[in-house]
mmCIF file of C-alpha atoms and ligand atoms in Angstrom:
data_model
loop_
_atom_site.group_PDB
_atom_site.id
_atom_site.type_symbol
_atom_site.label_atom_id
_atom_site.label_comp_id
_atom_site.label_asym_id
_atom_site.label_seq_id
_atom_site.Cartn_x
_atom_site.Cartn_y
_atom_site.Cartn_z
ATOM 1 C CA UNK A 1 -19.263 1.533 -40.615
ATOM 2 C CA UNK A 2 -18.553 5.132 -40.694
ATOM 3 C CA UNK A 3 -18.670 7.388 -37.440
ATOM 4 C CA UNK A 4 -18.255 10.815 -37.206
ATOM 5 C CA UNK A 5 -17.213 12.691 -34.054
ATOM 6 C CA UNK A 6 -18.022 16.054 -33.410
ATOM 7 C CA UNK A 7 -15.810 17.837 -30.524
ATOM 8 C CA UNK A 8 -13.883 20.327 -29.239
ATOM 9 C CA UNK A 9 -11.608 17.850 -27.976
ATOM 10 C CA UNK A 10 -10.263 15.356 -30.453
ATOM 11 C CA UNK A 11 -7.010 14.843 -28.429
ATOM 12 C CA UNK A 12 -9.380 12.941 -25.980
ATOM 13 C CA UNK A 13 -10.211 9.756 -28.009
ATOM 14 C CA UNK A 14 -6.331 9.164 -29.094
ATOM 15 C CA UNK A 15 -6.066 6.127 -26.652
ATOM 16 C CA UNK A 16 -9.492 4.033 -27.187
ATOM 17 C CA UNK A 17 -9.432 4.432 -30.718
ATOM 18 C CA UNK A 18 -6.053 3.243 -31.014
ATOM 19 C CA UNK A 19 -5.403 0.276 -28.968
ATOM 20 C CA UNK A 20 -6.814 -3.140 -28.921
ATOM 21 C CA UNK A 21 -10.004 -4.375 -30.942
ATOM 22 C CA UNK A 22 -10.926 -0.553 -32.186
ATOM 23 C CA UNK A 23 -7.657 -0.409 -33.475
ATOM 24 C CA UNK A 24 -7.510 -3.384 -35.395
ATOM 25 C CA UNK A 25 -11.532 -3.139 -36.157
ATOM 26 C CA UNK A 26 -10.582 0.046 -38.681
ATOM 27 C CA UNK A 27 -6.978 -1.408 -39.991
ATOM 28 C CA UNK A 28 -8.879 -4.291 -41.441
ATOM 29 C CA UNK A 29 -11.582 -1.484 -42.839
ATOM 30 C CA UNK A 30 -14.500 -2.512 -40.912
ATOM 31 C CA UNK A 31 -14.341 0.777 -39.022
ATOM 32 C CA UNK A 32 -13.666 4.113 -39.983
ATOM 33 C CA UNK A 33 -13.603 6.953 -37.193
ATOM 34 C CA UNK A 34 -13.895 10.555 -38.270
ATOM 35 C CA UNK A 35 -12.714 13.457 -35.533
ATOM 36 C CA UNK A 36 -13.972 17.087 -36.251
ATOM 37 C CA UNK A 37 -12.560 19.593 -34.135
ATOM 38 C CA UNK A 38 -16.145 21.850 -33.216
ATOM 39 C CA UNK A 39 -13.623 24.751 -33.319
ATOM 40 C CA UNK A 40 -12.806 24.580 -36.873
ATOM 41 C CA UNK A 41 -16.544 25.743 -37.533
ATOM 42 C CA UNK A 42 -16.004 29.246 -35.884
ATOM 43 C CA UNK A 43 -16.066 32.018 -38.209
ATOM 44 C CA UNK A 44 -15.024 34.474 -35.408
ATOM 45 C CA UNK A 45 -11.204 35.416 -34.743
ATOM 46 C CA UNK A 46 -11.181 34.500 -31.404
ATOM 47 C CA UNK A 47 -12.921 30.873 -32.405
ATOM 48 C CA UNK A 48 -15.130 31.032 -30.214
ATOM 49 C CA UNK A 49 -17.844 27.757 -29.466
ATOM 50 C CA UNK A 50 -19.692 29.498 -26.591
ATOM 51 C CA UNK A 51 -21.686 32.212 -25.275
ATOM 52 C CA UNK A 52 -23.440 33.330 -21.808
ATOM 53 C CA UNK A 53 -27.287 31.895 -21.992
ATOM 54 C CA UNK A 54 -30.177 34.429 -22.802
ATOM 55 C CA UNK A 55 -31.866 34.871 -19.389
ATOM 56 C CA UNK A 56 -28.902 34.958 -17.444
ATOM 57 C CA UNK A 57 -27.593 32.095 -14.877
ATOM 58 C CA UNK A 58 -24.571 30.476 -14.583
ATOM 59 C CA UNK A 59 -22.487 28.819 -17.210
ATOM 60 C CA UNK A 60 -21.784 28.720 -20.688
ATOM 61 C CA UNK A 61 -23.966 27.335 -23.716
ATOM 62 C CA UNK A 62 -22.123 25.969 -26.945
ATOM 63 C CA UNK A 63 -22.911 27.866 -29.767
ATOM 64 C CA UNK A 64 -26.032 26.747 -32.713
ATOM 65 C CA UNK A 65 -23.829 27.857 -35.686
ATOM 66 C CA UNK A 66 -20.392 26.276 -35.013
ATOM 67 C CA UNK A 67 -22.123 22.945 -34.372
ATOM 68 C CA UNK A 68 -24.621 23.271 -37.252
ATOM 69 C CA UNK A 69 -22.523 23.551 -39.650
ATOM 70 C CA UNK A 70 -20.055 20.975 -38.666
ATOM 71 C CA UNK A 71 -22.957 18.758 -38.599
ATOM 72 C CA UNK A 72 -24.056 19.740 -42.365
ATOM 73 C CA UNK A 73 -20.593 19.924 -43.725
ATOM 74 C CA UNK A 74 -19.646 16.112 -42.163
ATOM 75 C CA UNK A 75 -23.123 14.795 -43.477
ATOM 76 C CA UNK A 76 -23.104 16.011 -47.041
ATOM 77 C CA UNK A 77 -25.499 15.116 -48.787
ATOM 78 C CA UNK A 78 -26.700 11.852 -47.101
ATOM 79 C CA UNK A 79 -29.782 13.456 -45.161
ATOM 80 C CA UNK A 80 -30.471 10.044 -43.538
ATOM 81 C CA UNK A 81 -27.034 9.865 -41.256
ATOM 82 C CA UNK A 82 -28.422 9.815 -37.715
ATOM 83 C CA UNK A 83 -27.134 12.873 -35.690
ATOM 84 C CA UNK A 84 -26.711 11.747 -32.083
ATOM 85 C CA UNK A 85 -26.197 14.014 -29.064
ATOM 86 C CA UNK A 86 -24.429 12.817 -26.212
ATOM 87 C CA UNK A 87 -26.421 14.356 -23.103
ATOM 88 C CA UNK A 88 -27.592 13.187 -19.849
ATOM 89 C CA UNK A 89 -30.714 14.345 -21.063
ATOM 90 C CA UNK A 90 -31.282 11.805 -23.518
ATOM 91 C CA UNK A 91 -32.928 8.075 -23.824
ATOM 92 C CA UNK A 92 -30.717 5.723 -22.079
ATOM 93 C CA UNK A 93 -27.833 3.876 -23.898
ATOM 94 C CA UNK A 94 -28.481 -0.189 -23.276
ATOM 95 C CA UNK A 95 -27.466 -3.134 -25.382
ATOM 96 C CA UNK A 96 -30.383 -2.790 -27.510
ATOM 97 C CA UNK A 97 -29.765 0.835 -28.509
ATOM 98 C CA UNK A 98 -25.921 -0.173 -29.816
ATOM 99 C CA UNK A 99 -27.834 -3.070 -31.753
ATOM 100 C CA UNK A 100 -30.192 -0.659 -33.114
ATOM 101 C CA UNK A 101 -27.273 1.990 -33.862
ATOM 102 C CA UNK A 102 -24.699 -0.773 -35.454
ATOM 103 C CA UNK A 103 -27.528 -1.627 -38.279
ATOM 104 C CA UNK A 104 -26.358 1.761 -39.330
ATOM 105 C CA UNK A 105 -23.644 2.176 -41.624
ATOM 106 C CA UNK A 106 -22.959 6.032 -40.935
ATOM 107 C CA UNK A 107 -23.177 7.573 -37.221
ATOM 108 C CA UNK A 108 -22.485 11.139 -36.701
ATOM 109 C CA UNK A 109 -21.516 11.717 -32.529
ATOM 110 C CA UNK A 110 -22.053 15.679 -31.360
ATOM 111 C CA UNK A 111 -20.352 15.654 -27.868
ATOM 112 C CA UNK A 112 -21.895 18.429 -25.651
ATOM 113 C CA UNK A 113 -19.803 20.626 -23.565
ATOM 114 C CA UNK A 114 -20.506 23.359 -20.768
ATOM 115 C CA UNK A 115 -23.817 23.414 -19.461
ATOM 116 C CA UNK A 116 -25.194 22.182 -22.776
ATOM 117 C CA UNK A 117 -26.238 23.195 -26.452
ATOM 118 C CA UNK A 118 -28.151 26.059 -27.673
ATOM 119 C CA UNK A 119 -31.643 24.591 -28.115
ATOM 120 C CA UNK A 120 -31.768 24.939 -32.320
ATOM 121 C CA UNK A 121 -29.067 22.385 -32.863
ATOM 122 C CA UNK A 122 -31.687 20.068 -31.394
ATOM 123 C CA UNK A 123 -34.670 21.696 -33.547
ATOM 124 C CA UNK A 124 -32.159 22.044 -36.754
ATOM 125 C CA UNK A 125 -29.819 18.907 -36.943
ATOM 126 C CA UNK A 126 -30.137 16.435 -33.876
ATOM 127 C CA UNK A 127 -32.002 13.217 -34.470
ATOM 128 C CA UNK A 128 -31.847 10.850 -31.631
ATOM 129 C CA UNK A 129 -29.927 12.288 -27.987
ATOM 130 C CA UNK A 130 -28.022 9.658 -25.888
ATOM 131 C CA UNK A 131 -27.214 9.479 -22.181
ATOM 132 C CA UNK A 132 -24.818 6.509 -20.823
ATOM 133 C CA UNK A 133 -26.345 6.862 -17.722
ATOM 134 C CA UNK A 134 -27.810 8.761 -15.058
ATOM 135 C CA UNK A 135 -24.817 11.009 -13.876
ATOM 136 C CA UNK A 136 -23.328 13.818 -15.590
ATOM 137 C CA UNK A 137 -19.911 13.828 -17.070
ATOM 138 C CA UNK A 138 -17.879 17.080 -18.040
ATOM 139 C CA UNK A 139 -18.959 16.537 -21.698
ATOM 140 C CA UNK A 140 -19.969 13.859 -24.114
ATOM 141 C CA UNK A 141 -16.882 12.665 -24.934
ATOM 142 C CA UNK A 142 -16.157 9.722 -22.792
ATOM 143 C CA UNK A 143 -19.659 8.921 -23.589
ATOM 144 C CA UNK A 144 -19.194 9.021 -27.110
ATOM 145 C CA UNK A 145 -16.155 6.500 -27.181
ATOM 146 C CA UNK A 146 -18.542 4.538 -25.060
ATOM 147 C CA UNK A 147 -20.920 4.659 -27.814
ATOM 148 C CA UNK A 148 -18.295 3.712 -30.380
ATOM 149 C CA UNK A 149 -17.077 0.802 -28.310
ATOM 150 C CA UNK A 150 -20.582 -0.908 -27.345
ATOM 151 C CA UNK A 151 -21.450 -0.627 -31.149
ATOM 152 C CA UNK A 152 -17.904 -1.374 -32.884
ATOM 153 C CA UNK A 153 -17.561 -4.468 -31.493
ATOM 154 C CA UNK A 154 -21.444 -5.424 -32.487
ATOM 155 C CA UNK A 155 -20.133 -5.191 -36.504
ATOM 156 C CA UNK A 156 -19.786 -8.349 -38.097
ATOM 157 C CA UNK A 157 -16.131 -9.350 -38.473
ATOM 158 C CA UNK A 158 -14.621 -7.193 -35.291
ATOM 159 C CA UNK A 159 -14.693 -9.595 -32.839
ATOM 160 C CA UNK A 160 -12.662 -13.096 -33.834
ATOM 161 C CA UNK A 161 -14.867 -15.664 -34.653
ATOM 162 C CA UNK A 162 -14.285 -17.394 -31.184
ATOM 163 C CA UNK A 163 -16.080 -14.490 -29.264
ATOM 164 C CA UNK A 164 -19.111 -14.084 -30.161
ATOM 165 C CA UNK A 165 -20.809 -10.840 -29.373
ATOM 166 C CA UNK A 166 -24.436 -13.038 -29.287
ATOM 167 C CA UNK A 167 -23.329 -14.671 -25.689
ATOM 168 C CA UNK A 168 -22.749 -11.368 -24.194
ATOM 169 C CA UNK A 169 -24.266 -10.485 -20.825
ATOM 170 C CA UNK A 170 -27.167 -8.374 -22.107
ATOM 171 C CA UNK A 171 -27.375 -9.941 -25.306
ATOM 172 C CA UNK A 172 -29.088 -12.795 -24.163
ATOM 173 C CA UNK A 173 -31.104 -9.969 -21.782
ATOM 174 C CA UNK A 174 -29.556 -11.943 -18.720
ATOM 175 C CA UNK A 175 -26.084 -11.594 -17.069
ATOM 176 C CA UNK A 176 -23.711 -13.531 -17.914
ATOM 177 C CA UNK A 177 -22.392 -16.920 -16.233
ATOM 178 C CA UNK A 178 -19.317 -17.337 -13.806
ATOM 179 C CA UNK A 179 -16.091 -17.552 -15.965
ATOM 180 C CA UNK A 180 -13.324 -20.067 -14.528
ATOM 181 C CA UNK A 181 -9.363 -20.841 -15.957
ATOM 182 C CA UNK A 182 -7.116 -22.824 -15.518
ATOM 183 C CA UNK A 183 -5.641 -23.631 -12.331
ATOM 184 C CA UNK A 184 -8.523 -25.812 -11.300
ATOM 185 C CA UNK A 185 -8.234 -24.912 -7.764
ATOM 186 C CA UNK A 186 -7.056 -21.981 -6.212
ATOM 187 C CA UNK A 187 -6.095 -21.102 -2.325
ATOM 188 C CA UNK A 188 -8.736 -23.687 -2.153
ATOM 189 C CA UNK A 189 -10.937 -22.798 -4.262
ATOM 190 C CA UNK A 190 -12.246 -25.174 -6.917
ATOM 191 C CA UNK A 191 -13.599 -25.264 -10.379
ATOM 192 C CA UNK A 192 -17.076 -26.693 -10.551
ATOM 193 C CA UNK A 193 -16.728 -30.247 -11.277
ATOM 194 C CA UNK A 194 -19.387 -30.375 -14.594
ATOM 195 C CA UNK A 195 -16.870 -27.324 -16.538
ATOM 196 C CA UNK A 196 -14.312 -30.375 -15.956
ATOM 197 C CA UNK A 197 -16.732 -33.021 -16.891
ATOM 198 C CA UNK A 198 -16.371 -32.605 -20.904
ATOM 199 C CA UNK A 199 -20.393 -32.910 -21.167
ATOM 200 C CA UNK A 200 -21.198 -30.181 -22.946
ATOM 201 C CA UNK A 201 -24.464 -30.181 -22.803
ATOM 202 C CA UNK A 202 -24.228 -30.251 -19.022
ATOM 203 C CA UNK A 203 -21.776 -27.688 -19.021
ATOM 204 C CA UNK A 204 -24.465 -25.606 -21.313
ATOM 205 C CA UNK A 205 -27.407 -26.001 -18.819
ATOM 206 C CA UNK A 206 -25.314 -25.093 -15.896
ATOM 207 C CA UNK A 207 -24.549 -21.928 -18.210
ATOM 208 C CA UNK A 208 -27.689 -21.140 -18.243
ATOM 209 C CA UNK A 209 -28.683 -21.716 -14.403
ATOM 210 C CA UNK A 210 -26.173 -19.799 -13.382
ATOM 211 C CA UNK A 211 -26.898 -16.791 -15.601
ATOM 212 C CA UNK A 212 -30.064 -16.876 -14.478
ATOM 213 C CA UNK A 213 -28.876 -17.484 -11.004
ATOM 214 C CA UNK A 214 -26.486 -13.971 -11.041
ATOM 215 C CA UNK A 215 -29.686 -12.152 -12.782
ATOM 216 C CA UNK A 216 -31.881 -12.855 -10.472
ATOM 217 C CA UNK A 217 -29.134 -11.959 -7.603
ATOM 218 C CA UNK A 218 -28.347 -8.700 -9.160
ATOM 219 C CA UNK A 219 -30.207 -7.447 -11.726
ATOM 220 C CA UNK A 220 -34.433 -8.932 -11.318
ATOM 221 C CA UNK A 221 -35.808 -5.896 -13.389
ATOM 222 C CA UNK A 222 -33.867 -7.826 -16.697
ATOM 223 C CA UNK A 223 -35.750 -11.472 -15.966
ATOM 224 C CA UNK A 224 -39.248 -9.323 -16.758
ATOM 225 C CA UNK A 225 -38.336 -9.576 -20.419
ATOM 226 C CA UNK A 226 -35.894 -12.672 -20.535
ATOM 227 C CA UNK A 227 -36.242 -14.914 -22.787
ATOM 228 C CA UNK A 228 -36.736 -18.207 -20.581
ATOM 229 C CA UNK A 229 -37.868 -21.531 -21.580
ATOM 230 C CA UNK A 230 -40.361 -23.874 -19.332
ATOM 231 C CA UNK A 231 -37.769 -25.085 -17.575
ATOM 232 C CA UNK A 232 -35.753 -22.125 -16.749
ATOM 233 C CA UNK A 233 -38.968 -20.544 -15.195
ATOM 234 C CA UNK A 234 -39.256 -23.183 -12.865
ATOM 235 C CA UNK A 235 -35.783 -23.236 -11.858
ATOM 236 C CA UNK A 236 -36.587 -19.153 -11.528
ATOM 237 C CA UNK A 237 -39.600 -20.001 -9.557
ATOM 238 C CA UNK A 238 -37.192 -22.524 -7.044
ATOM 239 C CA UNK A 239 -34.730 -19.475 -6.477
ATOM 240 C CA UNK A 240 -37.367 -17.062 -5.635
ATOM 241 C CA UNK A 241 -38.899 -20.036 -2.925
ATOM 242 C CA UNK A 242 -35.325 -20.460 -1.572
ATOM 243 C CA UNK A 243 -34.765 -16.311 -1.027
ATOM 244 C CA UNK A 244 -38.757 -16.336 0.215
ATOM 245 C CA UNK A 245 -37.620 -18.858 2.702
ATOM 246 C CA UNK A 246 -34.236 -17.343 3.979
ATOM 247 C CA UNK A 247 -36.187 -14.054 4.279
ATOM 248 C CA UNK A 248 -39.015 -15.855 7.158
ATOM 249 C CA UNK A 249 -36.265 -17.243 8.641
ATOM 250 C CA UNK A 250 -33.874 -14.515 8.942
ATOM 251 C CA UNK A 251 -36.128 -11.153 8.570
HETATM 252 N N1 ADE B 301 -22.629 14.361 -21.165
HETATM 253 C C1 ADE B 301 -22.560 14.615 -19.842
HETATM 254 N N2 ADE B 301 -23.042 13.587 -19.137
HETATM 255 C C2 ADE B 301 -23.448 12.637 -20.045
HETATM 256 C C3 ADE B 301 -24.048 11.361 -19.935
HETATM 257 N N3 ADE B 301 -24.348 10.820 -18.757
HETATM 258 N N4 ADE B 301 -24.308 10.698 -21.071
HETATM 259 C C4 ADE B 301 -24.043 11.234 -22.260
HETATM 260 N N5 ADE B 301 -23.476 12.431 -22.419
HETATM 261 C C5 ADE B 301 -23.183 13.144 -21.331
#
């Protein structure tokens, strides 16, 4: 996969681009990462990327023809590249979005600065607009090496074979199960017995319990759309009794 980052600050993305899985992801050529400095698109002699906003009010608004024709020089001729702006303003990023995005094999990343982007890069080159979340960072950098993490590691062949990016916490649409290592107890705590036991199939359905268990603890909105079999809804069903229960006896 080919990505394509769009910024005024490429210094920003030297460390998570070169350490650790993204780092090894593009020296074995599954990955190739692509930083375009937004400034090298001025035309002006002061290179100048922004401007006060029509209308008056505070702050600055990056420019439409810097980022335009970054976006049409890095896309050539392929007119099917998604463009993707990193905003608060756009659809949320989840699990299923980096799915979506790593079936892809070009991205192009526009990371927004100031108080945001003249309005025609939207109408001229944008295709899709991301947000990370529901807070607003200084620009879309950080959210764009979010982007490129979350979907790097979804390419076949980046993670070893051991990991497998299937049993994530999301992937399965529930959180994931309590991890344990060796010592097997610890300042007194202990492992639970059935990781010890060698039954894997055992060891499999308490997997599964407890995933469900921690979902339902922390995150309820994802068991509306998990994937649960007959049995797993009745163990479901047995949690919500038990918190029912605590809750008429301590209100
Ligand atoms: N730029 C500023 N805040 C952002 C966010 N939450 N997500 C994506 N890009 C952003």
């Amino acid at each position: 996969m080919r990505i394509d980052i769009l910024t005024l600050f490429p210094a920003m993305f030297a460390g998570p681009l070169t350490e650790s899985i993204l780092k090894r992801a593009q020296e074995k050529g599954l990955l190739s990462i692509h930083l375009h400095n937004i400034r090298d698109y001025t035309t002006d002699r002061h290179r100048t990327t922004d401007d006060t906003p029509y209308g008056g009010g505070g702050g600055m608004v990056m420019m439409v023809e810097p980022l335009v024709k970054a976006v049409e020089d890095v896309r050539g001729a392929d007119q099917h590249v998604p463009v993707i702006l990193l905003t608060p303003q756009g659809r949320v990023f989840t699990q299923r979005v980096a799915c979506e995005l790593a079936a892809h094999d070009r991205l192009i990343l526009i990371c927004g600065r100031y108080e945001g982007v003249d309005e025609r890069v939207r109408q001229l080159v944008v295709t899709d607009e991301i947000s990370i979340g529901d807070y607003v960072l200084t620009g879309g950098e950080l959210a764009a090496m979010v982007v490129v993490d979350a979907v790097a590691r979804l390419i076949p062949g980046v993670l070893g074979a051991r990991w497998a990016a299937e049993e994530d916490s999301h992937a399965m649409g529930l959180l994931e199960y309590p991890h344990y290592t060796r010592p097997p107890v610890f300042r007194g705590l202990v492992v639970p017995e059935v990781l010890l036991s060698g039954d894997h199939q055992a060891v499999e359905r308490w997997r599964r319990r407890e995933a469900i268990r921690r979902t339902w603890e922390r995150r309820p909105d994802l068991l509306l759309i998990a994937p649960l079999s007959e049995e797993e809804r009745w163990f479901l069903g047995e949690l919500a009794e038990d918190e029912a229960l605590r809750r008429a006896v301590h209100p």
